[in-house]
Amino acid sequence: MKQNAIVEMKDLSFKYEKEWVVKDVNLSIYEGQFLGLVGPNGSGKSTLIKLMLGLSKPDVGSVQLYGESIKKFDKWEEIGFVSQKANSFNSGFPATVIEVVKSGLVSRMGTFSFFNRKHKERAMEALRTVEMEEYADTNIGELSGGQQQRVFIARALVSDPSLVILDEPTVGVDAKHVTDFYNLLGKLNKEKGITLLMVTHDIGTITDHATHVVCMNKTIHFHGHSDDYKEFSEEDLNQLYGHAVQQLSHNHDHSGVSHS
Ligand SMILES: Nc1ncnc2c1ncn2[C@@H]1O[C@H](COP(=O)(O)OP(=O)(O)OP(=O)(O)O)[C@@H](O)[C@H]1O
Ligand SMILES: [Mg+2]
């Protein structure tokens, strides 16, 4: 099967100030892949995504999207994005679920030019995909974290994208909803053929769902099939993270109580 590179990053380096945050990254994402992106805090994962989406410009190297230089690329509706900390609405936020999802139809290049009724139909369809249609008129802030996260997936899906990028979408989401969420992602990937890139710290779980894993800390330390990542030794991981990481797997304690 011939595979098309949807994202192609070549020799990418980037710094905010003096220090390189992303260094010499070569990474391609192919149609149909479900890629897990892992690495310690501050290792450049969110920055790499910003470079991939043209939200930051690389100091060195190039990004191609769908075979075209990012400088010329204009089919932003092909790409859905759920940013880190997307679900930080409090209960007073004045928007309903359907309004949040519809806002995904306003691309960075301007509003799509069809009627409001059509907008609503597409938003409802996206909500059905994540099984949240019954909450359409509920205030977004009144939903639980897992429910809000589903709404943000719907928002990312509303323009019918072929690539969806998720930056730590399961933070603060309980174990049951995380499982539901992974099942949903699996369905989108296998049934709808949507290519997925997901940043996560859940290295114990991601390999069960993603087809491929990328492990980075400024540079890429591992890129390959999930099965091969499972073979990546504890020692390799500890070296990469600079501390023991094995016990962090399956740590779903989000009680908010900090132990020092
Ligand atoms: N806007 C910014 N200005 C200056 N430095 C920044 C900015 N955003 C991030 N950084 C720095 O760049 C480095 C990489 O940050 P980035 O957010 O890409 O890490 P990350 O891998 O996504 O981390 P996390 O797992 O905590 O989300 C960090 O050292 C961070 O302090
Ligand atoms: Mg990040």
Coordinates of C-alpha atoms and ligand atoms in Angstrom, one line a residue:
M1 CA 0.0 0.0 0.0
K2 CA 1.4 3.4 -1.0
Q3 CA 1.4 5.8 1.9
N4 CA 1.1 9.5 1.7
A5 CA 2.9 11.7 4.1
I6 CA 0.4 14.1 5.6
V7 CA 3.0 15.9 7.7
E8 CA 6.6 16.1 6.8
M9 CA 9.0 17.9 9.2
K10 CA 12.6 18.2 7.9
D11 CA 15.6 19.2 10.0
L12 CA 13.4 21.3 12.3
S13 CA 15.0 23.4 15.0
F14 CA 13.4 26.1 17.1
K15 CA 14.2 28.3 20.1
Y16 CA 12.1 30.8 22.0
E17 CA 15.2 32.5 23.5
K18 CA 18.7 31.2 23.6
E19 CA 18.2 27.5 24.1
W20 CA 17.0 25.1 21.5
V21 CA 13.6 23.7 22.4
V22 CA 13.3 21.6 19.3
K23 CA 16.5 20.4 17.7
D24 CA 17.1 18.5 14.4
V25 CA 13.7 16.9 14.2
N26 CA 12.9 14.8 11.2
L27 CA 9.4 13.4 11.4
S28 CA 6.8 12.3 8.9
I29 CA 3.2 11.3 9.7
Y30 CA 1.5 9.0 7.2
E31 CA -2.2 8.7 6.3
G32 CA -4.0 6.3 8.7
Q33 CA -1.4 6.4 11.5
F34 CA -2.3 6.9 15.1
L35 CA 0.8 8.4 16.5
G36 CA 1.5 8.8 20.2
L37 CA 3.9 11.6 21.1
V38 CA 5.6 11.2 24.5
G39 CA 8.4 12.9 26.4
P40 CA 9.0 14.7 29.7
N41 CA 7.6 18.1 30.7
G42 CA 9.3 20.9 28.7
S43 CA 10.7 18.5 26.1
G44 CA 9.2 20.5 23.2
K45 CA 6.0 18.4 22.4
S46 CA 3.6 21.3 22.3
T47 CA 6.1 23.5 20.6
L48 CA 6.5 20.8 17.9
I49 CA 2.8 20.9 17.4
K50 CA 2.8 24.7 17.1
L51 CA 5.5 24.4 14.4
M52 CA 3.4 21.7 12.6
L53 CA 0.4 24.0 12.6
G54 CA 2.3 27.1 11.6
L55 CA 1.6 28.8 14.9
S56 CA 5.4 29.2 15.4
K57 CA 8.0 29.5 12.6
P58 CA 11.0 27.2 12.7
D59 CA 14.5 28.8 13.0
V60 CA 15.9 26.0 10.8
G61 CA 14.1 23.4 8.6
S62 CA 10.8 23.1 6.9
V63 CA 7.3 21.8 7.4
Q64 CA 5.1 20.3 4.6
L65 CA 1.4 19.6 5.0
Y66 CA -0.3 17.4 2.5
G67 CA 2.7 17.7 0.2
E68 CA 2.7 21.4 0.3
S69 CA 4.9 23.9 2.0
I70 CA 3.2 25.2 5.2
K71 CA 3.8 28.7 3.8
K72 CA 1.4 28.0 1.0
F73 CA -0.9 25.5 2.7
D74 CA -4.5 26.8 3.1
K75 CA -6.7 23.8 3.7
W76 CA -6.8 24.2 7.4
E77 CA -10.3 22.6 7.6
E78 CA -8.4 19.3 6.9
I79 CA -6.8 19.6 10.4
G80 CA -8.6 19.4 13.7
F81 CA -6.7 20.5 16.8
V82 CA -7.4 20.2 20.5
S83 CA -4.9 22.3 22.4
Q84 CA -3.4 21.6 25.8
K85 CA -5.7 22.9 28.5
A86 CA -8.6 23.2 26.1
N87 CA -11.1 22.1 28.8
S88 CA -10.5 24.8 31.4
F89 CA -14.0 26.4 31.3
N90 CA -15.6 27.2 34.6
S91 CA -19.3 26.9 35.1
G92 CA -19.9 30.6 34.4
F93 CA -18.5 30.4 30.8
P94 CA -21.3 31.8 28.6
A95 CA -21.4 29.3 25.8
T96 CA -23.5 26.2 25.1
V97 CA -22.0 22.9 23.8
I98 CA -23.3 23.5 20.3
E99 CA -21.8 27.0 20.2
V100 CA -18.4 25.6 21.2
V101 CA -18.6 23.0 18.5
K102 CA -19.7 25.5 15.9
S103 CA -16.8 27.7 16.6
G104 CA -14.6 25.0 15.1
L105 CA -16.1 26.0 11.7
V106 CA -14.4 29.3 11.9
S107 CA -11.0 28.5 10.5
R108 CA -7.9 30.7 11.0
M109 CA -8.4 31.8 7.4
G110 CA -11.9 33.2 8.0
T111 CA -15.5 32.0 8.3
F112 CA -16.8 29.4 6.0
S113 CA -19.5 30.8 3.7
F114 CA -22.5 28.7 4.3
F115 CA -25.7 29.2 6.2
N116 CA -26.2 29.0 9.9
R117 CA -28.6 26.0 9.6
K118 CA -25.8 24.1 7.8
H119 CA -23.4 25.0 10.6
K120 CA -25.8 23.6 13.2
E121 CA -26.3 20.4 11.3
R122 CA -22.6 19.8 11.1
A123 CA -22.1 20.6 14.7
M124 CA -24.9 18.2 15.7
E125 CA -23.3 15.5 13.5
A126 CA -20.0 16.0 15.2
L127 CA -21.7 15.8 18.6
R128 CA -23.3 12.5 17.6
T129 CA -19.9 11.1 16.8
V130 CA -18.8 11.7 20.4
E131 CA -22.2 10.7 21.8
M132 CA -22.8 14.1 23.3
E133 CA -25.8 15.3 21.2
E134 CA -28.2 15.3 24.1
Y135 CA -26.0 18.0 25.7
A136 CA -26.1 20.4 22.8
D137 CA -27.9 23.2 24.7
T138 CA -26.1 22.6 28.0
N139 CA -23.7 25.3 29.2
I140 CA -20.2 24.0 28.5
G141 CA -19.0 24.8 32.0
E142 CA -21.6 22.5 33.5
L143 CA -20.2 19.4 32.0
S144 CA -17.6 17.1 33.6
G145 CA -14.0 17.1 32.4
G146 CA -14.5 13.9 30.3
Q147 CA -17.7 15.3 28.7
Q148 CA -16.0 18.6 28.0
Q149 CA -13.2 16.8 26.4
R150 CA -15.6 15.0 24.1
V151 CA -17.1 18.3 23.1
F152 CA -13.6 19.5 22.2
I153 CA -13.1 16.4 20.0
A154 CA -16.4 17.3 18.4
R155 CA -15.2 20.8 17.8
A156 CA -12.0 19.4 16.2
L157 CA -14.0 17.1 14.0
V158 CA -16.7 19.5 12.8
S159 CA -14.9 20.5 9.7
D160 CA -14.5 16.8 8.7
P161 CA -10.7 16.8 9.0
S162 CA -8.5 14.0 7.9
L163 CA -5.9 14.8 10.6
V164 CA -6.6 15.4 14.2
I165 CA -4.0 16.6 16.7
L166 CA -4.6 16.3 20.4
D167 CA -2.3 17.8 23.0
E168 CA -2.8 15.9 26.3
P169 CA -6.5 15.4 25.9
T170 CA -6.9 13.1 28.9
V171 CA -5.4 15.2 31.6
G172 CA -7.9 15.3 34.5
V173 CA -10.2 12.8 32.9
D174 CA -11.1 9.8 35.1
A175 CA -10.1 6.2 34.1
K176 CA -13.5 5.2 32.8
H177 CA -13.8 8.3 30.5
V178 CA -10.2 7.8 29.4
T179 CA -11.1 4.3 28.3
D180 CA -14.2 5.6 26.4
F181 CA -12.0 8.3 24.9
Y182 CA -9.4 5.8 23.6
N183 CA -12.2 3.7 22.2
L184 CA -13.6 6.7 20.4
L185 CA -10.2 7.6 19.0
G186 CA -9.7 4.0 17.9
K187 CA -13.1 4.2 16.1
L188 CA -12.2 7.5 14.4
N189 CA -8.8 6.0 13.3
K190 CA -10.0 2.6 12.1
E191 CA -13.5 3.3 10.8
K192 CA -13.2 6.9 9.6
G193 CA -9.6 6.6 8.6
I194 CA -8.7 9.8 10.5
T195 CA -5.0 10.2 11.1
L196 CA -4.3 11.0 14.7
L197 CA -1.4 12.6 16.6
M198 CA -1.8 12.5 20.4
V199 CA 0.5 14.0 23.0
T200 CA 0.3 12.1 26.3
H201 CA 2.2 11.3 29.5
D202 CA 0.3 8.0 29.8
I203 CA 3.1 5.9 28.4
G204 CA 1.6 2.8 30.0
T205 CA -1.6 3.0 27.9
I206 CA -0.7 4.8 24.7
T207 CA 1.1 1.8 23.2
D208 CA -2.1 -0.3 23.5
H209 CA -3.9 2.2 21.2
A210 CA -1.5 4.0 19.0
T211 CA 0.0 2.4 15.9
H212 CA 3.3 4.3 16.3
V213 CA 5.1 6.1 19.1
V214 CA 7.4 9.1 19.0
C215 CA 9.5 9.8 22.1
M216 CA 11.2 13.2 22.1
N217 CA 13.3 15.4 24.4
K218 CA 14.2 18.3 22.0
T219 CA 15.4 15.6 19.6
I220 CA 13.6 12.4 18.7
H221 CA 14.9 9.5 20.7
F222 CA 12.5 6.8 19.4
H223 CA 10.1 6.6 16.5
G224 CA 8.6 3.3 15.5
H225 CA 5.8 0.8 15.9
S226 CA 4.1 0.7 19.3
D227 CA 5.1 -2.9 19.7
D228 CA 8.7 -2.0 19.4
Y229 CA 8.3 0.9 21.8
K230 CA 7.1 -1.7 24.4
E231 CA 10.6 -3.2 24.0
F232 CA 12.2 0.1 24.7
S233 CA 14.0 -0.6 28.0
E234 CA 13.2 1.0 31.3
E235 CA 16.9 2.1 31.3
D236 CA 16.4 3.9 28.0
L237 CA 13.4 5.6 29.4
N238 CA 15.0 6.6 32.6
Q239 CA 17.9 8.0 30.7
L240 CA 15.6 10.0 28.5
Y241 CA 13.5 11.4 31.3
G242 CA 16.4 11.9 33.7
H243 CA 14.6 10.0 36.5
A244 CA 12.8 6.7 37.1
V245 CA 9.5 6.7 35.1
Q246 CA 8.2 3.1 35.3
Q247 CA 6.0 3.9 38.3
L248 CA 4.3 6.8 36.4
S249 CA 2.5 4.4 34.1
H250 CA -1.1 4.0 35.0
N251 CA -1.0 6.7 37.6
H252 CA -4.5 8.1 37.4
D253 CA -4.5 10.0 40.7
H254 CA -6.0 13.3 39.8
S255 CA -7.3 14.1 43.3
G256 CA -5.5 17.4 43.3
V257 CA -3.8 16.6 46.6
S258 CA -0.1 17.1 46.3
H259 CA 2.3 14.9 48.2
S260 CA 5.7 16.2 48.9
Ligands
LIG1 N1 5.9 30.9 24.8 C1 7.1 30.5 25.3 N2 8.1 31.4 25.5 C2 9.3 31.0 26.0 N3 9.6 29.7 26.3 C3 8.6 28.8 26.1 C4 7.3 29.1 25.6 N4 6.5 28.0 25.5 C5 7.3 27.0 25.9 N5 8.5 27.5 26.3 C6 9.7 26.6 26.8 O1 10.0 25.7 25.8 C7 10.2 24.4 26.3 C8 9.3 23.4 25.7 O2 8.0 23.7 26.1 P1 6.8 22.8 25.5 O3 5.5 23.5 26.0 O4 6.9 22.6 24.1 O5 7.0 21.4 26.3 P2 6.1 20.1 26.4 O6 6.9 19.0 26.0 O7 4.8 20.4 25.7 O8 5.8 20.0 28.0 P3 4.5 19.5 28.8 O9 4.6 18.0 28.8 O10 4.8 20.1 30.1 O11 3.3 20.0 28.1 C9 10.1 24.6 27.8 O12 11.4 24.7 28.4 C10 9.3 25.8 28.0 O13 9.6 26.5 29.2
MG2 MG 2.8 20.5 26.2

